[in-house]
Amino acid sequence: MFSSLNIFRLVALLEGVSYILLLFIATPIKYLLQEPQYVKLLGMPHGLLFVAYVALALLFKKEFSWSNNTLLIVLLASIIPFGTFYIDRKYLKPSH
């Protein structure tokens, strides 16, 4: 069964992967090979994942007792390549 934390972690992973694919594969193909279909294909899913990531981060602020600075870091990570992977490891991964 998925907990809300696991859903957030999954969204963070998928948002990060979709961003990397968009930036490092689809965009170069669009401009170097004049093939925009990959950006079109990845753009909408990435946008939805981005919005879901931001919404979940705002919802989890209270549950994780994040300061405003921590929330800002979590939100900024969504616009930095590989940022959501760092957030998962630093703030979301359950301690064992």
mmCIF file of C-alpha atoms in Angstrom:
data_model
loop_
_atom_site.group_PDB
_atom_site.id
_atom_site.type_symbol
_atom_site.label_atom_id
_atom_site.label_comp_id
_atom_site.label_asym_id
_atom_site.label_seq_id
_atom_site.Cartn_x
_atom_site.Cartn_y
_atom_site.Cartn_z
ATOM 1 C CA MET A 1 0.000 0.000 0.000
ATOM 2 C CA PHE A 2 1.253 3.466 -0.844
ATOM 3 C CA SER A 3 1.538 5.996 1.953
ATOM 4 C CA SER A 4 1.276 9.682 1.172
ATOM 5 C CA LEU A 5 5.047 9.933 1.693
ATOM 6 C CA ASN A 6 5.654 7.184 -0.865
ATOM 7 C CA ILE A 7 3.384 8.982 -3.317
ATOM 8 C CA PHE A 8 5.379 12.198 -2.797
ATOM 9 C CA ARG A 9 8.633 10.285 -3.284
ATOM 10 C CA LEU A 10 7.301 8.714 -6.485
ATOM 11 C CA VAL A 11 6.132 12.077 -7.832
ATOM 12 C CA ALA A 12 9.547 13.592 -6.966
ATOM 13 C CA LEU A 13 11.316 10.771 -8.816
ATOM 14 C CA LEU A 14 9.093 10.996 -11.881
ATOM 15 C CA GLU A 15 9.282 14.809 -11.925
ATOM 16 C CA GLY A 16 13.069 14.628 -11.774
ATOM 17 C CA VAL A 17 13.321 12.016 -14.519
ATOM 18 C CA SER A 18 10.874 13.852 -16.776
ATOM 19 C CA TYR A 19 12.817 17.111 -16.281
ATOM 20 C CA ILE A 20 16.138 15.460 -17.157
ATOM 21 C CA LEU A 21 14.620 13.823 -20.250
ATOM 22 C CA LEU A 22 13.101 17.128 -21.303
ATOM 23 C CA LEU A 23 16.275 19.167 -20.753
ATOM 24 C CA PHE A 24 18.961 16.786 -21.914
ATOM 25 C CA ILE A 25 17.263 14.704 -24.584
ATOM 26 C CA ALA A 26 14.060 16.263 -25.933
ATOM 27 C CA THR A 27 15.243 19.876 -26.105
ATOM 28 C CA PRO A 28 18.548 19.133 -27.875
ATOM 29 C CA ILE A 29 16.677 16.915 -30.357
ATOM 30 C CA LYS A 30 14.216 19.741 -30.951
ATOM 31 C CA TYR A 31 16.885 22.336 -31.706
ATOM 32 C CA LEU A 32 19.633 20.218 -33.259
ATOM 33 C CA LEU A 33 17.466 17.935 -35.372
ATOM 34 C CA GLN A 34 14.384 20.162 -35.737
ATOM 35 C CA GLU A 35 12.218 17.400 -34.212
ATOM 36 C CA PRO A 36 9.834 19.062 -31.704
ATOM 37 C CA GLN A 37 7.614 16.023 -31.062
ATOM 38 C CA TYR A 38 9.675 14.816 -28.082
ATOM 39 C CA VAL A 39 9.253 18.127 -26.274
ATOM 40 C CA LYS A 40 5.526 17.983 -27.013
ATOM 41 C CA LEU A 41 5.379 14.387 -25.791
ATOM 42 C CA LEU A 42 7.217 15.061 -22.505
ATOM 43 C CA GLY A 43 6.036 18.611 -21.829
ATOM 44 C CA MET A 44 2.533 17.933 -20.528
ATOM 45 C CA PRO A 45 3.435 14.985 -18.249
ATOM 46 C CA HIS A 46 6.359 16.961 -16.841
ATOM 47 C CA GLY A 47 4.129 19.972 -16.235
ATOM 48 C CA LEU A 48 1.575 17.872 -14.384
ATOM 49 C CA LEU A 49 4.294 16.209 -12.304
ATOM 50 C CA PHE A 50 5.801 19.622 -11.506
ATOM 51 C CA VAL A 51 2.450 20.937 -10.270
ATOM 52 C CA ALA A 52 1.881 17.752 -8.232
ATOM 53 C CA TYR A 53 5.375 18.034 -6.700
ATOM 54 C CA VAL A 54 4.808 21.650 -5.651
ATOM 55 C CA ALA A 55 1.346 20.882 -4.246
ATOM 56 C CA LEU A 56 2.635 17.886 -2.280
ATOM 57 C CA ALA A 57 5.586 19.893 -0.947
ATOM 58 C CA LEU A 58 3.188 22.544 0.336
ATOM 59 C CA LEU A 59 1.009 19.874 1.950
ATOM 60 C CA PHE A 60 3.983 18.148 3.579
ATOM 61 C CA LYS A 61 5.458 21.347 5.046
ATOM 62 C CA LYS A 62 3.425 20.965 8.222
ATOM 63 C CA GLU A 63 3.727 17.172 8.473
ATOM 64 C CA PHE A 64 7.534 17.338 8.287
ATOM 65 C CA SER A 65 7.746 20.542 10.344
ATOM 66 C CA TRP A 66 9.741 22.202 7.583
ATOM 67 C CA SER A 67 10.828 25.771 8.095
ATOM 68 C CA ASN A 68 10.084 28.260 5.338
ATOM 69 C CA ASN A 69 13.734 27.972 4.249
ATOM 70 C CA THR A 70 13.483 24.191 3.975
ATOM 71 C CA LEU A 71 10.280 24.500 1.978
ATOM 72 C CA LEU A 72 12.026 26.969 -0.316
ATOM 73 C CA ILE A 73 14.880 24.494 -0.860
ATOM 74 C CA VAL A 74 12.388 21.705 -1.604
ATOM 75 C CA LEU A 75 10.542 23.919 -4.083
ATOM 76 C CA LEU A 76 13.690 25.256 -5.765
ATOM 77 C CA ALA A 77 14.950 21.717 -6.222
ATOM 78 C CA SER A 78 12.165 21.138 -8.724
ATOM 79 C CA ILE A 79 13.764 23.612 -11.156
ATOM 80 C CA ILE A 80 17.331 22.339 -10.752
ATOM 81 C CA PRO A 81 18.294 19.231 -12.737
ATOM 82 C CA PHE A 82 18.689 16.276 -10.346
ATOM 83 C CA GLY A 83 17.334 18.466 -7.514
ATOM 84 C CA THR A 84 14.406 16.247 -6.630
ATOM 85 C CA PHE A 85 16.771 13.291 -6.190
ATOM 86 C CA TYR A 86 18.682 15.299 -3.576
ATOM 87 C CA ILE A 87 15.427 16.228 -1.828
ATOM 88 C CA ASP A 88 14.354 12.603 -1.717
ATOM 89 C CA ARG A 89 17.604 11.561 -0.115
ATOM 90 C CA LYS A 90 17.912 14.505 2.289
ATOM 91 C CA TYR A 91 14.296 15.178 3.326
ATOM 92 C CA LEU A 92 11.950 12.393 2.220
ATOM 93 C CA LYS A 93 13.739 9.066 2.647
ATOM 94 C CA PRO A 94 12.525 7.323 5.794
ATOM 95 C CA SER A 95 15.319 6.658 8.268
ATOM 96 C CA HIS A 96 16.012 3.057 9.019
#
